PDB file of C-alpha atoms in Angstrom:
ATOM      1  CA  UNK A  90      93.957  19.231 120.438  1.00 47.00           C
ATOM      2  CA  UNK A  91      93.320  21.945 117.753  1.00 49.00           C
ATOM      3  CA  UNK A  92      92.279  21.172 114.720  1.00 52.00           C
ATOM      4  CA  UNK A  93      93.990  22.035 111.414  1.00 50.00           C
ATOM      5  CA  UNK A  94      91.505  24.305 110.261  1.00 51.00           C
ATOM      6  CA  UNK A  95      92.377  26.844 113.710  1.00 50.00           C
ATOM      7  CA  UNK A  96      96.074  26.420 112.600  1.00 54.00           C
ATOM      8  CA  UNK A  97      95.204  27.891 109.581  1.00 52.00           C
ATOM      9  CA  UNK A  98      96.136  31.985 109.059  1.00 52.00           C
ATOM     10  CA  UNK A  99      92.903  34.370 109.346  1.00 53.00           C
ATOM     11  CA  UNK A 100      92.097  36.309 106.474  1.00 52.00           C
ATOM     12  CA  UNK A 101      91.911  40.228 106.907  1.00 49.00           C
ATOM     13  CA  UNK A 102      88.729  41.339 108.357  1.00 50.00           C
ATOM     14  CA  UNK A 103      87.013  43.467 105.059  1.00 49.00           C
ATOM     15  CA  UNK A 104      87.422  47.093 105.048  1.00 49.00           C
ATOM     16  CA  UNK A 105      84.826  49.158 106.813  1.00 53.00           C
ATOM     17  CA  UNK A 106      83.896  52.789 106.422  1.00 51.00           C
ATOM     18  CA  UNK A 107      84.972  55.830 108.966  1.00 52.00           C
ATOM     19  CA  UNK A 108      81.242  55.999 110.916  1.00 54.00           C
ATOM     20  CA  UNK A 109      78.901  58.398 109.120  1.00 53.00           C
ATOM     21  CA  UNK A 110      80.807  58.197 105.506  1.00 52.00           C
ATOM     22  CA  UNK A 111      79.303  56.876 102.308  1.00 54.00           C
ATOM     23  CA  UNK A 112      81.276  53.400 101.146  1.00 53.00           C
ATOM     24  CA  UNK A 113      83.128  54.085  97.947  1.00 54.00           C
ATOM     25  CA  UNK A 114      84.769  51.780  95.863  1.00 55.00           C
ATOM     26  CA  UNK A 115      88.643  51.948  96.341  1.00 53.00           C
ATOM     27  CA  UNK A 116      88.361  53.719  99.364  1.00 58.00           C
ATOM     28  CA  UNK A 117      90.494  52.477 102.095  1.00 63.00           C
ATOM     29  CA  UNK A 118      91.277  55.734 104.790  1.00 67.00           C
ATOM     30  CA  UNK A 119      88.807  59.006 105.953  1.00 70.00           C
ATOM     31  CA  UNK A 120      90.732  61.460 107.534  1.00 66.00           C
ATOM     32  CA  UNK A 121      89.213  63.238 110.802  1.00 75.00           C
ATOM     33  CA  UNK A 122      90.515  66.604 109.590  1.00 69.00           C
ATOM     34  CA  UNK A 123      87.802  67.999 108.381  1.00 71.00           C
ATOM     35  CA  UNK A 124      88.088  69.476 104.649  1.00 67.00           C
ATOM     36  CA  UNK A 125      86.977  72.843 104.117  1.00 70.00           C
ATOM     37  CA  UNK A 126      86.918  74.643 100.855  1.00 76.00           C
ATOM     38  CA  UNK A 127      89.282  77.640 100.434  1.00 75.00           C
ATOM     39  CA  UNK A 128      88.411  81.010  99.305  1.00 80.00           C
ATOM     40  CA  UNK A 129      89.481  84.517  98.015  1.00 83.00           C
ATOM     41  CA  UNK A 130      89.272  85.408 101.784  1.00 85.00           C
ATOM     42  CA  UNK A 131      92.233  82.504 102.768  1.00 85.00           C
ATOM     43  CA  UNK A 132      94.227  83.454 100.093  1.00 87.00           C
ATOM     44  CA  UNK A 133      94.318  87.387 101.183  1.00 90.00           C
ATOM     45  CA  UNK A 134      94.752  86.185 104.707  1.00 90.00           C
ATOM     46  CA  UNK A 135      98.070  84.552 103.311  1.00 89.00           C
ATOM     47  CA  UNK A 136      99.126  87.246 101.380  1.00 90.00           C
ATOM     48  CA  UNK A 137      98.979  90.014 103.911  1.00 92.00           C
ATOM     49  CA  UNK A 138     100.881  87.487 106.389  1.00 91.00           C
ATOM     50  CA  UNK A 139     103.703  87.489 103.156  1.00 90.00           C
ATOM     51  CA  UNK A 140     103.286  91.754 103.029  1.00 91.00           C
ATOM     52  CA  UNK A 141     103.873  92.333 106.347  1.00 90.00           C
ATOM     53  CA  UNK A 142     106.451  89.522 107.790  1.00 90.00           C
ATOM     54  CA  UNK A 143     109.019  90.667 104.532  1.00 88.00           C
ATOM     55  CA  UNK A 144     111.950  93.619 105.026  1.00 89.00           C
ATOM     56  CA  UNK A 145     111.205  94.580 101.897  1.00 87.00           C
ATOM     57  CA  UNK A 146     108.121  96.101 102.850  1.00 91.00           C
ATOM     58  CA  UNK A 147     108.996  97.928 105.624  1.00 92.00           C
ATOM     59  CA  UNK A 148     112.051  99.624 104.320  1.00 93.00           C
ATOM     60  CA  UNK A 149     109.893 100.678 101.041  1.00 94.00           C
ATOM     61  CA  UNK A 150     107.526 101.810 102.577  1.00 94.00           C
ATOM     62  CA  UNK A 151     109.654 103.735 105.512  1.00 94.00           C
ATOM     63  CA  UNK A 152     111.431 105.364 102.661  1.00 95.00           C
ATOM     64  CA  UNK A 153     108.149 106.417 101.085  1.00 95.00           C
ATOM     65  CA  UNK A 154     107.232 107.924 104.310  1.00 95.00           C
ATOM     66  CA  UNK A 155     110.586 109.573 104.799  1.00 95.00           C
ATOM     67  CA  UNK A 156     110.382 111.000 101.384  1.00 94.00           C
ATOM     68  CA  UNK A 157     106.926 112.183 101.513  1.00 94.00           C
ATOM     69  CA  UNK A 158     106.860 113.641 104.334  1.00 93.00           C
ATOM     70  CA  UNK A 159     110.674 115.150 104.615  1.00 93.00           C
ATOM     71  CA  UNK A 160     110.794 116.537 101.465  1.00 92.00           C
ATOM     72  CA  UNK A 161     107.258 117.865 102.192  1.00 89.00           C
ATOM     73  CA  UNK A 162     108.333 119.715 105.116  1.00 89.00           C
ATOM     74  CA  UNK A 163     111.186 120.968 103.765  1.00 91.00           C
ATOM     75  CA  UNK A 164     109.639 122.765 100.989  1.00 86.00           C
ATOM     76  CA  UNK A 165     107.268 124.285 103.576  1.00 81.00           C
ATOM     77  CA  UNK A 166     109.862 125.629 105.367  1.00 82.00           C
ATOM     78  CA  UNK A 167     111.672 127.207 102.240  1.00 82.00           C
ATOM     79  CA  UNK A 168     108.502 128.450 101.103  1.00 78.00           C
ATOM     80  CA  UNK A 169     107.168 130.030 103.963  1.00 75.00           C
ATOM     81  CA  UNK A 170     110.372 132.199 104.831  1.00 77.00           C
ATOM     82  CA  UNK A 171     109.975 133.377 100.584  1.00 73.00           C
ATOM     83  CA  UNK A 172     108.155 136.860 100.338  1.00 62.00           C
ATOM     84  CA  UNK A 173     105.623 136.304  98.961  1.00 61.00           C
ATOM     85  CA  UNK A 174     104.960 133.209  99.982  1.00 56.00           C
ATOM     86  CA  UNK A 175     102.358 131.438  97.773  1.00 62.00           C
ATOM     87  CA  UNK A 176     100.808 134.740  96.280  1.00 65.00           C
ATOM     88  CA  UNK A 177      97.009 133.096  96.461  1.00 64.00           C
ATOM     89  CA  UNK A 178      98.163 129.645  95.530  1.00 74.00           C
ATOM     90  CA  UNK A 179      96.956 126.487  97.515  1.00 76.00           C
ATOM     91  CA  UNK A 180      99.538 125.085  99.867  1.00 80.00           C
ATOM     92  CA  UNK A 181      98.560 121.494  98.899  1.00 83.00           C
ATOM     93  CA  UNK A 182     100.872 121.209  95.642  1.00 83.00           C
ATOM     94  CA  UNK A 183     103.484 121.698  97.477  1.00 84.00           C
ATOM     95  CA  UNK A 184     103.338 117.871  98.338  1.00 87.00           C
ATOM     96  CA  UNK A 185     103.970 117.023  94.901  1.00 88.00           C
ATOM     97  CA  UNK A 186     107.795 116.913  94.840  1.00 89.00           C
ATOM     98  CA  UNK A 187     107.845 114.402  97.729  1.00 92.00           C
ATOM     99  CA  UNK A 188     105.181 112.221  96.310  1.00 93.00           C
ATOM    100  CA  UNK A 189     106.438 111.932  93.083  1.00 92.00           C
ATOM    101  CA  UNK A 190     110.070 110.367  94.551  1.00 93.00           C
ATOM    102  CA  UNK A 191     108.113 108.482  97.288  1.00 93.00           C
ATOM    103  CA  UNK A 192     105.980 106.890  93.912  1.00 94.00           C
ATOM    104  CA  UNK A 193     109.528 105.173  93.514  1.00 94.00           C
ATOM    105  CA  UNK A 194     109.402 103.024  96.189  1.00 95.00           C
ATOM    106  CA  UNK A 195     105.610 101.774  95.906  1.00 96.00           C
ATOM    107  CA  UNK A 196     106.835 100.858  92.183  1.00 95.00           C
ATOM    108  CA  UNK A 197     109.784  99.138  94.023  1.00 95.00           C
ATOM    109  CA  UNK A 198     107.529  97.270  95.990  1.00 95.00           C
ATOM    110  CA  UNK A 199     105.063  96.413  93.738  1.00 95.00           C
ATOM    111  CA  UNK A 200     107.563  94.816  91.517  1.00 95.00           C
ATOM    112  CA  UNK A 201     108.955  92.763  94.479  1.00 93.00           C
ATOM    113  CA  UNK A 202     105.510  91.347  95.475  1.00 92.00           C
ATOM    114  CA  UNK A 203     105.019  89.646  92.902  1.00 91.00           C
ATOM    115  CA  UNK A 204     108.580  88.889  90.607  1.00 91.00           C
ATOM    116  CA  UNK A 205     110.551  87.839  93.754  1.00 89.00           C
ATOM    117  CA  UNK A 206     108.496  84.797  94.443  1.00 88.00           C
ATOM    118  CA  UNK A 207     110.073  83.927  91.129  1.00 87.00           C
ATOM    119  CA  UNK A 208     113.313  84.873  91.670  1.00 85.00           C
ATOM    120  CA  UNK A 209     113.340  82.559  94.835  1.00 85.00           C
ATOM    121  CA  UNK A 210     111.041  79.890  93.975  1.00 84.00           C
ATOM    122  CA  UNK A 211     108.438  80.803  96.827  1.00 85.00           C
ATOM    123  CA  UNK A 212     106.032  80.980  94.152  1.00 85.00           C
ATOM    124  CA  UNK A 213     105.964  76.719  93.711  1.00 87.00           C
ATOM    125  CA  UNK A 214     104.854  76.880  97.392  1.00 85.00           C
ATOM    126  CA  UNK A 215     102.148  79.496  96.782  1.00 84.00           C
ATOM    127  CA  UNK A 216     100.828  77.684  93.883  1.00 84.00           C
ATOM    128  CA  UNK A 217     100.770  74.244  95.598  1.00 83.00           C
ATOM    129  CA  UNK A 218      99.043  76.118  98.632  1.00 82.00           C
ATOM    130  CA  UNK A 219      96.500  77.848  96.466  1.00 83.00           C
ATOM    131  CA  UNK A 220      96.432  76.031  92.771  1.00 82.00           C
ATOM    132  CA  UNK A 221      94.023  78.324  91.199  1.00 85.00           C
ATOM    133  CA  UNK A 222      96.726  80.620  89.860  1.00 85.00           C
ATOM    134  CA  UNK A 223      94.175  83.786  89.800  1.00 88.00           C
ATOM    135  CA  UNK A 224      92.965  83.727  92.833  1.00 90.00           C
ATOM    136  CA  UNK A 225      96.491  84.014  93.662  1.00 90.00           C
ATOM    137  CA  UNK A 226      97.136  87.062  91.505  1.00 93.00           C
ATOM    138  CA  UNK A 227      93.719  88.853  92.728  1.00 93.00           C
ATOM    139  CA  UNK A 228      94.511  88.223  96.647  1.00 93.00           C
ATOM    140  CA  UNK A 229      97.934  89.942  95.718  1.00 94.00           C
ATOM    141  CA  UNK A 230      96.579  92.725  94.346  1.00 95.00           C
ATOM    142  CA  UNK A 231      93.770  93.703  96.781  1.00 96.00           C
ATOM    143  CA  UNK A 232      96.199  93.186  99.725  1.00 96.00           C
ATOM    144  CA  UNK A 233      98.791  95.635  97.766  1.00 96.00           C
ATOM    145  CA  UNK A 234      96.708  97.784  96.629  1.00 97.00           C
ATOM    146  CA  UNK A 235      95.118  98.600 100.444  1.00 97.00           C
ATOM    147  CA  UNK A 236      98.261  98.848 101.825  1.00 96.00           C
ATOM    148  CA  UNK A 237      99.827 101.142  99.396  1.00 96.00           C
ATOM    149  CA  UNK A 238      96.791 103.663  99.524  1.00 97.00           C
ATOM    150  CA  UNK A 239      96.379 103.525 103.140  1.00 97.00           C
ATOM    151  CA  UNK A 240     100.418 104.441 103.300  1.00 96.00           C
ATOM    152  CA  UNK A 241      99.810 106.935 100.941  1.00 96.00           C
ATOM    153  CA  UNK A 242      97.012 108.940 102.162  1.00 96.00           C
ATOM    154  CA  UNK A 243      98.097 109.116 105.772  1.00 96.00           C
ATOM    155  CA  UNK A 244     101.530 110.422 104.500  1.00 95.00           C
ATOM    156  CA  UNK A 245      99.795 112.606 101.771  1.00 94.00           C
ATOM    157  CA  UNK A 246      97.038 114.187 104.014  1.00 94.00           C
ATOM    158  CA  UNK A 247      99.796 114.644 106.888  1.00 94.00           C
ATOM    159  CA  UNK A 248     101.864 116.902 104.850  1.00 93.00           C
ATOM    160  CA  UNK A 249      98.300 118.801 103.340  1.00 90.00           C
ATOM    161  CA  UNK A 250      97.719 119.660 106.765  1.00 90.00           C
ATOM    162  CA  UNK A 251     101.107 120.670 107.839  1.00 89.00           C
ATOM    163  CA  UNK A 252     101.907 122.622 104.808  1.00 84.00           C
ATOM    164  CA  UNK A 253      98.209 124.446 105.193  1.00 83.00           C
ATOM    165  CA  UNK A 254      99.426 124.775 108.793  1.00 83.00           C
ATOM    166  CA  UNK A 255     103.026 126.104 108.528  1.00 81.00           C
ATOM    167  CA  UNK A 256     101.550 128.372 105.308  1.00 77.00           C
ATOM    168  CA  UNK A 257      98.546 130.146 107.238  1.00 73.00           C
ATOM    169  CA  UNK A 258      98.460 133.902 106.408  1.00 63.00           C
ATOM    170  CA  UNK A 259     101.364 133.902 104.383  1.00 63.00           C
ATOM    171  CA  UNK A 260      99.382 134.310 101.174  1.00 65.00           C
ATOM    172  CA  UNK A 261      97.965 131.049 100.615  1.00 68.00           C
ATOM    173  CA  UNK A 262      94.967 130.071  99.232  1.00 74.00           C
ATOM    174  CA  UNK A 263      92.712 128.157 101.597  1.00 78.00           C
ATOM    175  CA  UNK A 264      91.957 124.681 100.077  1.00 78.00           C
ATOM    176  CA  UNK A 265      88.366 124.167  99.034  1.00 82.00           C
ATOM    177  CA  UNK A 266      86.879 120.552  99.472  1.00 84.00           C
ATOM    178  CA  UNK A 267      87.509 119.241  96.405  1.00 85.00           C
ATOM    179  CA  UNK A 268      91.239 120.178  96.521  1.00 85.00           C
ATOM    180  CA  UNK A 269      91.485 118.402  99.493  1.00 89.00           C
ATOM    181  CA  UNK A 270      89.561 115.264  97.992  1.00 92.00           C
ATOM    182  CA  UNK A 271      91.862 115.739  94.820  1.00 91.00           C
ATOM    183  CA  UNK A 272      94.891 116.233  97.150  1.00 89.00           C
ATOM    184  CA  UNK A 273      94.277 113.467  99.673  1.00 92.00           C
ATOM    185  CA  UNK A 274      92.361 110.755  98.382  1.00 93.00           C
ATOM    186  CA  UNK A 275      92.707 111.192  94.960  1.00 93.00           C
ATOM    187  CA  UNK A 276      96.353 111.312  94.462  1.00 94.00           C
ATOM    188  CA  UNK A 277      96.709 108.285  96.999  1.00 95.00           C
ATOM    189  CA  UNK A 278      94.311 106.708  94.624  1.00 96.00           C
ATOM    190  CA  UNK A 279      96.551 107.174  91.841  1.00 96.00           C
ATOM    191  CA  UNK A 280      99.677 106.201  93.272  1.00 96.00           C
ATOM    192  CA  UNK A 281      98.088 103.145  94.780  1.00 96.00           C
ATOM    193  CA  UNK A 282      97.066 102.115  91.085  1.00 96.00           C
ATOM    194  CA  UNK A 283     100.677 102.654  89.826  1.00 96.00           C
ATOM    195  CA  UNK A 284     102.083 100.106  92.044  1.00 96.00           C
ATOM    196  CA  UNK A 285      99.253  97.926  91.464  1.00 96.00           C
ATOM    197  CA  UNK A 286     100.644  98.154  87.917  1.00 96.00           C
ATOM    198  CA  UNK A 287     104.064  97.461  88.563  1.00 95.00           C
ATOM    199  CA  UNK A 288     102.729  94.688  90.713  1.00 95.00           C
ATOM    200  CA  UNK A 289     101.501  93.328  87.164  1.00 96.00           C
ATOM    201  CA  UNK A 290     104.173  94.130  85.387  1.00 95.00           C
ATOM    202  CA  UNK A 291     106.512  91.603  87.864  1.00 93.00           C
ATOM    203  CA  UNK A 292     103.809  89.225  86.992  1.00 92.00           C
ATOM    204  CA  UNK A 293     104.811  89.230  83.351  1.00 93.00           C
ATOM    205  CA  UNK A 294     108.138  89.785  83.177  1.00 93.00           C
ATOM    206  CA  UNK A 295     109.136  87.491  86.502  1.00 91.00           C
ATOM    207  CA  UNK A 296     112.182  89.689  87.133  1.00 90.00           C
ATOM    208  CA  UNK A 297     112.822  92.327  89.903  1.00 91.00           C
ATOM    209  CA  UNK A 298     115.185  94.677  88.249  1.00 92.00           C
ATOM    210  CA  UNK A 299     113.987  94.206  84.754  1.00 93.00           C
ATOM    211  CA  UNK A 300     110.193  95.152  86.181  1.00 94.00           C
ATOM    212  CA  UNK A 301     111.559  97.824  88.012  1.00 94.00           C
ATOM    213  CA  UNK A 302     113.633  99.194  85.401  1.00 94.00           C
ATOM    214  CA  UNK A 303     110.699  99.418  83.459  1.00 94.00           C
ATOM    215  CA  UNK A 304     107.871 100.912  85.275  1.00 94.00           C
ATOM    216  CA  UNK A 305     110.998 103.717  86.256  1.00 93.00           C
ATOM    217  CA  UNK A 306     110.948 104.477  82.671  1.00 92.00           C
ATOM    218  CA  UNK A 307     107.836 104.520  82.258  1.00 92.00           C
ATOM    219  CA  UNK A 308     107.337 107.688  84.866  1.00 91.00           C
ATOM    220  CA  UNK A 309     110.425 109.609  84.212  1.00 90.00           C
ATOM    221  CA  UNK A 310     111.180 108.747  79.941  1.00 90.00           C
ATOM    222  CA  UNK A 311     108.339 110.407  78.378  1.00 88.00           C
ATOM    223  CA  UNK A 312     108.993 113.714  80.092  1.00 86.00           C
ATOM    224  CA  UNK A 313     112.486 113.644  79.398  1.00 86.00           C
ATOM    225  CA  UNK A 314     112.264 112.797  76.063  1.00 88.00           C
ATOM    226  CA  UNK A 315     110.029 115.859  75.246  1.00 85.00           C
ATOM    227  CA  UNK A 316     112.317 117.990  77.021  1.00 82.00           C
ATOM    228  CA  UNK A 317     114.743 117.139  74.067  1.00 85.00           C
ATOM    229  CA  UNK A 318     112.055 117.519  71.377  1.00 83.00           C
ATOM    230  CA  UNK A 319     113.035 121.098  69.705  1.00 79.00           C
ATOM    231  CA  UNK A 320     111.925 120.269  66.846  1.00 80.00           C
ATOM    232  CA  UNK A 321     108.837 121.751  65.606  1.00 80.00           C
ATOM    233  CA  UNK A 322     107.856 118.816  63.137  1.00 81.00           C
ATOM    234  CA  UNK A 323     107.625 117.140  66.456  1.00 81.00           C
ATOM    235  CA  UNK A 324     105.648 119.290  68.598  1.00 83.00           C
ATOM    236  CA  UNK A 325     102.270 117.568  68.610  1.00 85.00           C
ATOM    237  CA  UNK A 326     104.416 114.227  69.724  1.00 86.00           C
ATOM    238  CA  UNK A 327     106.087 116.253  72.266  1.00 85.00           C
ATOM    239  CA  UNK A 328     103.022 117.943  73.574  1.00 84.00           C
ATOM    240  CA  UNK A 329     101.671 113.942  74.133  1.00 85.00           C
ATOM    241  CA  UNK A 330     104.509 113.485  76.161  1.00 86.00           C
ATOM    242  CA  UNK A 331     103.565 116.277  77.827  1.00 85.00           C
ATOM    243  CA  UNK A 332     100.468 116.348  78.661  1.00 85.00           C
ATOM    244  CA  UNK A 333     100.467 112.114  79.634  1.00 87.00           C
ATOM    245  CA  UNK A 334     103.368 111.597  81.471  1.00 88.00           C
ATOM    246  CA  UNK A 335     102.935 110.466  84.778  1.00 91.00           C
ATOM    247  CA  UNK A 336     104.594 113.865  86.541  1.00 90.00           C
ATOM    248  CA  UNK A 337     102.313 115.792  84.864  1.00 88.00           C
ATOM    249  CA  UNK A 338      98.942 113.663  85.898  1.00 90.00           C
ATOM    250  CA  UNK A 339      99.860 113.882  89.108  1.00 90.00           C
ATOM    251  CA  UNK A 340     100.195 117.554  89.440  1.00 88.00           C
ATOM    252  CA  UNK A 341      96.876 117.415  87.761  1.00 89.00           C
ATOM    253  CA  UNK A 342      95.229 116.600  91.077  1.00 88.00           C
ATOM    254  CA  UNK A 343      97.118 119.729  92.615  1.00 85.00           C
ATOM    255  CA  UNK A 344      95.467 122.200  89.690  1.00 74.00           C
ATOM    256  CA  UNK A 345      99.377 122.560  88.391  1.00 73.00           C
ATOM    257  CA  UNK A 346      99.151 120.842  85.125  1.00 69.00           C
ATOM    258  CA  UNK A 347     102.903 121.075  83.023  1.00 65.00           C
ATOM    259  CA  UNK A 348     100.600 121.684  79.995  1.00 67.00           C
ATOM    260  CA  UNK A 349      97.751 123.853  78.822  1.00 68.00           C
ATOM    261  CA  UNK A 350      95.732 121.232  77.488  1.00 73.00           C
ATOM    262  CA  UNK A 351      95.804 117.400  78.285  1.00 74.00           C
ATOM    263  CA  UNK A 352      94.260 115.841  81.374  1.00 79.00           C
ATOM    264  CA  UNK A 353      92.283 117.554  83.926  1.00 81.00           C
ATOM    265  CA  UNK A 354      89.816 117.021  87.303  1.00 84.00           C
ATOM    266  CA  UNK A 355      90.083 113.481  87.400  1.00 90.00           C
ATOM    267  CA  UNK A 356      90.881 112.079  84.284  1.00 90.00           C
ATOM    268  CA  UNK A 357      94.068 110.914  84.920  1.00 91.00           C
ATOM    269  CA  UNK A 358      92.908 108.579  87.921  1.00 94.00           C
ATOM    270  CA  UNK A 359      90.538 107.362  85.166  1.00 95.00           C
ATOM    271  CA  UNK A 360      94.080 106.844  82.588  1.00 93.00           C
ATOM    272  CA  UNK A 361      95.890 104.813  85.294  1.00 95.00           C
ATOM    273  CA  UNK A 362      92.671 102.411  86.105  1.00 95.00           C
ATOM    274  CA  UNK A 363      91.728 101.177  82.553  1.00 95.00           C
ATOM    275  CA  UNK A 364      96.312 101.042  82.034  1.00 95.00           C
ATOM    276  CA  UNK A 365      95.875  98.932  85.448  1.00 96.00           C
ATOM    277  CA  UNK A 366      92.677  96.544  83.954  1.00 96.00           C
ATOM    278  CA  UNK A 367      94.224  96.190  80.841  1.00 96.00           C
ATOM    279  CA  UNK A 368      97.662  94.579  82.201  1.00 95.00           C
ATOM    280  CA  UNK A 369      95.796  92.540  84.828  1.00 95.00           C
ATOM    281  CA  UNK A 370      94.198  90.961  82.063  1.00 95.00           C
ATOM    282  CA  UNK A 371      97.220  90.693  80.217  1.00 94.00           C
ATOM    283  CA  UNK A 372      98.842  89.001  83.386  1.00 93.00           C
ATOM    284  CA  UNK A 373      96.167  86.965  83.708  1.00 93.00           C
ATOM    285  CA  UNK A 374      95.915  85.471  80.988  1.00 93.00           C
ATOM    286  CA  UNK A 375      99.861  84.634  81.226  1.00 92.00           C
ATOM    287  CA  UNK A 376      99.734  83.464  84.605  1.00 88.00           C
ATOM    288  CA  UNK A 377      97.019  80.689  83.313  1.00 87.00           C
ATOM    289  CA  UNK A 378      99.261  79.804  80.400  1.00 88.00           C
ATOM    290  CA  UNK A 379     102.900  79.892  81.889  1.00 81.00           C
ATOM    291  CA  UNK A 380     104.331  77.495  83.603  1.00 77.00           C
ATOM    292  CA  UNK A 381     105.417  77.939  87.132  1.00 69.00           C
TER     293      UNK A 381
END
């Protein structure tokens, strides 16, 4: 016969800790999943998987391609059947017509990495996934920012060579080295760095069209409005236009500057980066502020 004490309900055995952890007060469960602590290197990792999985991206940057490289050819082709053909110019500015539409679309897409994780709500995931909000805005970047220049300098150095190609002993200039680092890497440079500012600019603003609508302006008003400047009061204003529009700093790195004076060599790379630092700062510091 059992006795009323065996009747009697057990009490819970006391909690143990997981084999090999510390005891902590409180703590009731140790998960086997092993916790690792993220890095820059996750968060790019994530970001090119967003880059490259998106439509966006590859229509942008097929139209870029298109654009470069069509309108490239085709102003080959009308210049080489013109007599004379380049009368001792270099053949490499000749990409500059298709470069500066193509520019469009890596401003396009730069504004859409960034401002349409607003405009869907993605971003709440991305933050959740990876809560330190600038690590966030630096993997975007970097990931960008390779892409956009590697696009650009295959397409860019593909039309140098076909255009040097296509143009051989028809009066053209033969490049030196430094035209073709100016004409190559240097203007892939630059247009890489104006998409990584547009990619900023969707950071602050947090709207696709109103981004894009501005970084458009930005390339294309301040050579339009000096075209309207007749006015001599205004020269020295329209000359500024002039001489730091965007069109005109790139043509810089093809030796066909729209203005005597102005930029020159490299100096407009050297414009677009300390533009670029100054609104990732900006964005930054309103990406730590904000709200998601």
């Amino acid at each position: 016969m059992s006795s009323p004490q065996s009747q009697m309900p057990q009490a819970a055995p006391a909690w143990q800790p997981a084999p090999g952890s510390a005891p902590h007060p409180g703590q009731g469960y140790t998960s086997p999943i092993p916790v690792v602590r993220t890095h820059l290197g996750n968060a790019i990792a994530s970001e090119w998987t967003k880059i490259r999985s998106v439509r966006s991206t590859m229509w942008t940057l097929g139209v870029f391609v298109l654009l470069v490289v069509g309108i490239g050819l085709l102003t080959g082709a009308v210049v080489a059947n013109s007599d004379p053909a380049l009368d001792g110019q270099s053949p490499l500015g000749l990409g500059f017509f298709g470069l500066l539409l193509g520019s469009m679309c890596i401003i396009t897409l730069g504004v859409l990495t960034t401002a349409s994780e607003y405009g869907t709500g993605m971003i709440r995931t991305t933050m959740v996934a990876c809560p330190s909000r600038g690590r966030v805005l630096a993997a975007k970047a970097v990931v960008f920012f390779l892409v956009a220049f590697v696009v650009t300098l295959v397409s860019a150095s593909l039309v140098a060579f076909l255009h040097v190609a296509m143009l051989d002993g028809e009066g053209a200039k033969s490049p030196s080295g430094g035209e073709w680092m100016k004409g190559t890497v240097g203007i892939a440079l630059y247009i890489a760095l104006l998409g990584l500012l547009s990619l900023l600019i969707g950071s602050i603003i947090r709207h696709s069209a109103g981004a894009i609508t501005i970084m458009i302006g930005a390339v294309l008003a301040p050579l339009v409005i000096a075209l309207f400047m007749f006015s001599e009061s205004l020269q020295k204003v329209r000359d500024a236009l002039f001489e730091y529009s965007i069109p005109n700093q790139l043509s810089v790195f093809y030796a066909n500057s729209l203005s005597e004076s102005g930029p020159s060599g490299w100096d407009p790379l050297w414009i677009i980066l300390g533009v670029t630092a100054v609104a990732f700062a900006g964005a930054f510091a309103l990406l730590e502020k904000r709200d998601v």
